[in-house]
Amino acid sequence: AKYPNVVTESAHLGEEVNISCQIPEEHKVHFCKEDDNHNCQIMSMSKVKQMSPSSERNEERVFTVSISNVSVRDAGVYWCGAETRDTHLTFISLNTKIQLNLI
């Protein structure tokens, strides 16, 4: 597999943008935005409207994250992936990089 899968989305100011990513069935979705120091900050849920899994095929779930009322600060790089927990450790594998551009 070629990872990360890179997606480019474009949005107008004030609009809503939908970002989709696929993660394996049994995992929790992890969605974050890269900051200037290349750290990935978990999204504030006030911005993110929904994460709706649609089960098309059993092994992969598609999550759609809606960011409403897009502002200049929302432009940038987002990462999406799977989160798995193993007793005391949390593993995060980020498999989709989303570049959000403002028009």
PDB file of C-alpha atoms in Angstrom:
ATOM      1  CA  ALA A   1       0.000   0.000   0.000  1.00  0.00           C
ATOM      2  CA  LYS A   2       1.196   3.496  -0.779  1.00  0.00           C
ATOM      3  CA  TYR A   3       0.870   5.475   2.421  1.00  0.00           C
ATOM      4  CA  PRO A   4      -0.024   8.053   3.115  1.00  0.00           C
ATOM      5  CA  ASN A   5      -2.932   8.363   0.802  1.00  0.00           C
ATOM      6  CA  VAL A   6      -2.957  12.081  -0.100  1.00  0.00           C
ATOM      7  CA  VAL A   7      -6.193  13.918  -0.779  1.00  0.00           C
ATOM      8  CA  THR A   8      -6.695  17.557  -1.720  1.00  0.00           C
ATOM      9  CA  GLU A   9      -9.939  19.305  -0.844  1.00  0.00           C
ATOM     10  CA  SER A  10     -10.954  22.844  -1.682  1.00  0.00           C
ATOM     11  CA  ALA A  11     -13.524  24.959   0.105  1.00  0.00           C
ATOM     12  CA  HIS A  12     -14.904  28.466  -0.007  1.00  0.00           C
ATOM     13  CA  LEU A  13     -14.857  30.642   3.100  1.00  0.00           C
ATOM     14  CA  GLY A  14     -17.915  30.096   5.255  1.00  0.00           C
ATOM     15  CA  GLU A  15     -18.873  26.889   3.520  1.00  0.00           C
ATOM     16  CA  GLU A  16     -18.891  23.386   4.865  1.00  0.00           C
ATOM     17  CA  VAL A  17     -16.320  20.862   3.753  1.00  0.00           C
ATOM     18  CA  ASN A  18     -16.563  17.108   4.041  1.00  0.00           C
ATOM     19  CA  ILE A  19     -13.438  15.071   4.518  1.00  0.00           C
ATOM     20  CA  SER A  20     -13.601  11.324   4.135  1.00  0.00           C
ATOM     21  CA  CYS A  21     -11.220   8.641   5.175  1.00  0.00           C
ATOM     22  CA  GLN A  22     -11.259   4.896   5.467  1.00  0.00           C
ATOM     23  CA  ILE A  23     -10.198   2.965   8.495  1.00  0.00           C
ATOM     24  CA  PRO A  24     -10.361  -0.732   9.321  1.00  0.00           C
ATOM     25  CA  GLU A  25     -13.554  -1.893  10.944  1.00  0.00           C
ATOM     26  CA  GLU A  26     -12.370  -2.579  14.470  1.00  0.00           C
ATOM     27  CA  HIS A  27     -10.438   0.650  15.023  1.00  0.00           C
ATOM     28  CA  LYS A  28     -11.350   4.009  16.431  1.00  0.00           C
ATOM     29  CA  VAL A  29     -11.009   6.938  14.056  1.00  0.00           C
ATOM     30  CA  HIS A  30      -8.259   9.455  14.766  1.00  0.00           C
ATOM     31  CA  PHE A  31      -8.562  12.850  13.117  1.00  0.00           C
ATOM     32  CA  CYS A  32      -6.166  15.719  13.654  1.00  0.00           C
ATOM     33  CA  LYS A  33      -4.752  18.876  12.107  1.00  0.00           C
ATOM     34  CA  GLU A  34      -1.061  19.499  11.632  1.00  0.00           C
ATOM     35  CA  ASP A  35       0.256  22.645  13.277  1.00  0.00           C
ATOM     36  CA  ASP A  36       3.296  24.749  12.369  1.00  0.00           C
ATOM     37  CA  ASN A  37       5.582  22.467  14.355  1.00  0.00           C
ATOM     38  CA  HIS A  38       4.310  19.392  12.516  1.00  0.00           C
ATOM     39  CA  ASN A  39       2.484  18.152  15.569  1.00  0.00           C
ATOM     40  CA  CYS A  40      -0.939  16.757  14.931  1.00  0.00           C
ATOM     41  CA  GLN A  41      -3.560  18.456  17.077  1.00  0.00           C
ATOM     42  CA  ILE A  42      -6.794  16.624  17.729  1.00  0.00           C
ATOM     43  CA  MET A  43      -9.644  18.608  16.234  1.00  0.00           C
ATOM     44  CA  SER A  44     -11.904  20.575  18.491  1.00  0.00           C
ATOM     45  CA  MET A  45     -15.272  18.937  18.189  1.00  0.00           C
ATOM     46  CA  SER A  46     -17.021  22.281  17.911  1.00  0.00           C
ATOM     47  CA  LYS A  47     -15.746  22.477  14.351  1.00  0.00           C
ATOM     48  CA  VAL A  48     -16.233  18.876  13.434  1.00  0.00           C
ATOM     49  CA  LYS A  49     -19.857  18.140  12.846  1.00  0.00           C
ATOM     50  CA  GLN A  50     -20.097  14.433  12.391  1.00  0.00           C
ATOM     51  CA  MET A  51     -18.156  11.312  11.918  1.00  0.00           C
ATOM     52  CA  SER A  52     -20.523   8.986  10.231  1.00  0.00           C
ATOM     53  CA  PRO A  53     -19.317   5.498   9.496  1.00  0.00           C
ATOM     54  CA  SER A  54     -20.901   4.043   6.421  1.00  0.00           C
ATOM     55  CA  SER A  55     -20.271   0.362   6.134  1.00  0.00           C
ATOM     56  CA  GLU A  56     -19.829  -0.380   2.502  1.00  0.00           C
ATOM     57  CA  ARG A  57     -17.577  -3.346   2.868  1.00  0.00           C
ATOM     58  CA  ASN A  58     -17.095  -4.981   6.202  1.00  0.00           C
ATOM     59  CA  GLU A  59     -13.371  -4.592   6.497  1.00  0.00           C
ATOM     60  CA  GLU A  60     -13.223  -0.857   5.830  1.00  0.00           C
ATOM     61  CA  ARG A  61     -15.367   1.880   7.286  1.00  0.00           C
ATOM     62  CA  VAL A  62     -15.630   5.249   5.622  1.00  0.00           C
ATOM     63  CA  PHE A  63     -15.738   8.175   8.003  1.00  0.00           C
ATOM     64  CA  THR A  64     -16.902  11.575   6.916  1.00  0.00           C
ATOM     65  CA  VAL A  65     -15.815  14.552   8.942  1.00  0.00           C
ATOM     66  CA  SER A  66     -17.718  17.752   8.248  1.00  0.00           C
ATOM     67  CA  ILE A  67     -16.073  21.040   9.071  1.00  0.00           C
ATOM     68  CA  SER A  68     -18.673  23.767   9.075  1.00  0.00           C
ATOM     69  CA  ASN A  69     -18.218  27.483   8.474  1.00  0.00           C
ATOM     70  CA  VAL A  70     -14.721  27.096   7.082  1.00  0.00           C
ATOM     71  CA  SER A  71     -12.362  29.907   8.069  1.00  0.00           C
ATOM     72  CA  VAL A  72      -8.852  30.860   7.010  1.00  0.00           C
ATOM     73  CA  ARG A  73      -7.511  29.021  10.045  1.00  0.00           C
ATOM     74  CA  ASP A  74      -9.028  25.774   8.808  1.00  0.00           C
ATOM     75  CA  ALA A  75      -6.814  25.636   5.742  1.00  0.00           C
ATOM     76  CA  GLY A  76      -3.874  23.300   6.054  1.00  0.00           C
ATOM     77  CA  VAL A  77      -3.017  19.676   6.478  1.00  0.00           C
ATOM     78  CA  TYR A  78      -5.207  17.159   8.247  1.00  0.00           C
ATOM     79  CA  TRP A  79      -4.434  13.569   9.045  1.00  0.00           C
ATOM     80  CA  CYS A  80      -6.791  10.731   9.486  1.00  0.00           C
ATOM     81  CA  GLY A  81      -6.121   7.216  10.639  1.00  0.00           C
ATOM     82  CA  ALA A  82      -6.837   4.389  12.992  1.00  0.00           C
ATOM     83  CA  GLU A  83      -6.328   4.266  16.712  1.00  0.00           C
ATOM     84  CA  THR A  84      -5.827   0.974  18.484  1.00  0.00           C
ATOM     85  CA  ARG A  85      -5.324   0.393  22.188  1.00  0.00           C
ATOM     86  CA  ASP A  86      -3.221  -2.312  23.693  1.00  0.00           C
ATOM     87  CA  THR A  87      -3.530  -2.390  27.496  1.00  0.00           C
ATOM     88  CA  HIS A  88      -1.333   0.631  28.294  1.00  0.00           C
ATOM     89  CA  LEU A  89      -0.349   1.784  24.840  1.00  0.00           C
ATOM     90  CA  THR A  90      -2.243   3.596  22.142  1.00  0.00           C
ATOM     91  CA  PHE A  91      -1.101   3.082  18.572  1.00  0.00           C
ATOM     92  CA  ILE A  92      -2.078   5.549  15.923  1.00  0.00           C
ATOM     93  CA  SER A  93      -1.510   4.805  12.286  1.00  0.00           C
ATOM     94  CA  LEU A  94      -2.237   7.836  10.156  1.00  0.00           C
ATOM     95  CA  ASN A  95      -3.030   6.658   6.658  1.00  0.00           C
ATOM     96  CA  THR A  96      -4.621   9.646   4.959  1.00  0.00           C
ATOM     97  CA  LYS A  97      -3.200  13.124   4.550  1.00  0.00           C
ATOM     98  CA  ILE A  98      -5.741  15.758   3.562  1.00  0.00           C
ATOM     99  CA  GLN A  99      -4.653  19.106   2.198  1.00  0.00           C
ATOM    100  CA  LEU A 100      -7.467  21.623   2.638  1.00  0.00           C
ATOM    101  CA  ASN A 101      -7.183  24.702   0.453  1.00  0.00           C
ATOM    102  CA  LEU A 102      -9.340  27.797   0.544  1.00  0.00           C
ATOM    103  CA  ILE A 103     -10.634  29.212  -2.700  1.00  0.00           C
TER     104      ILE A 103
END
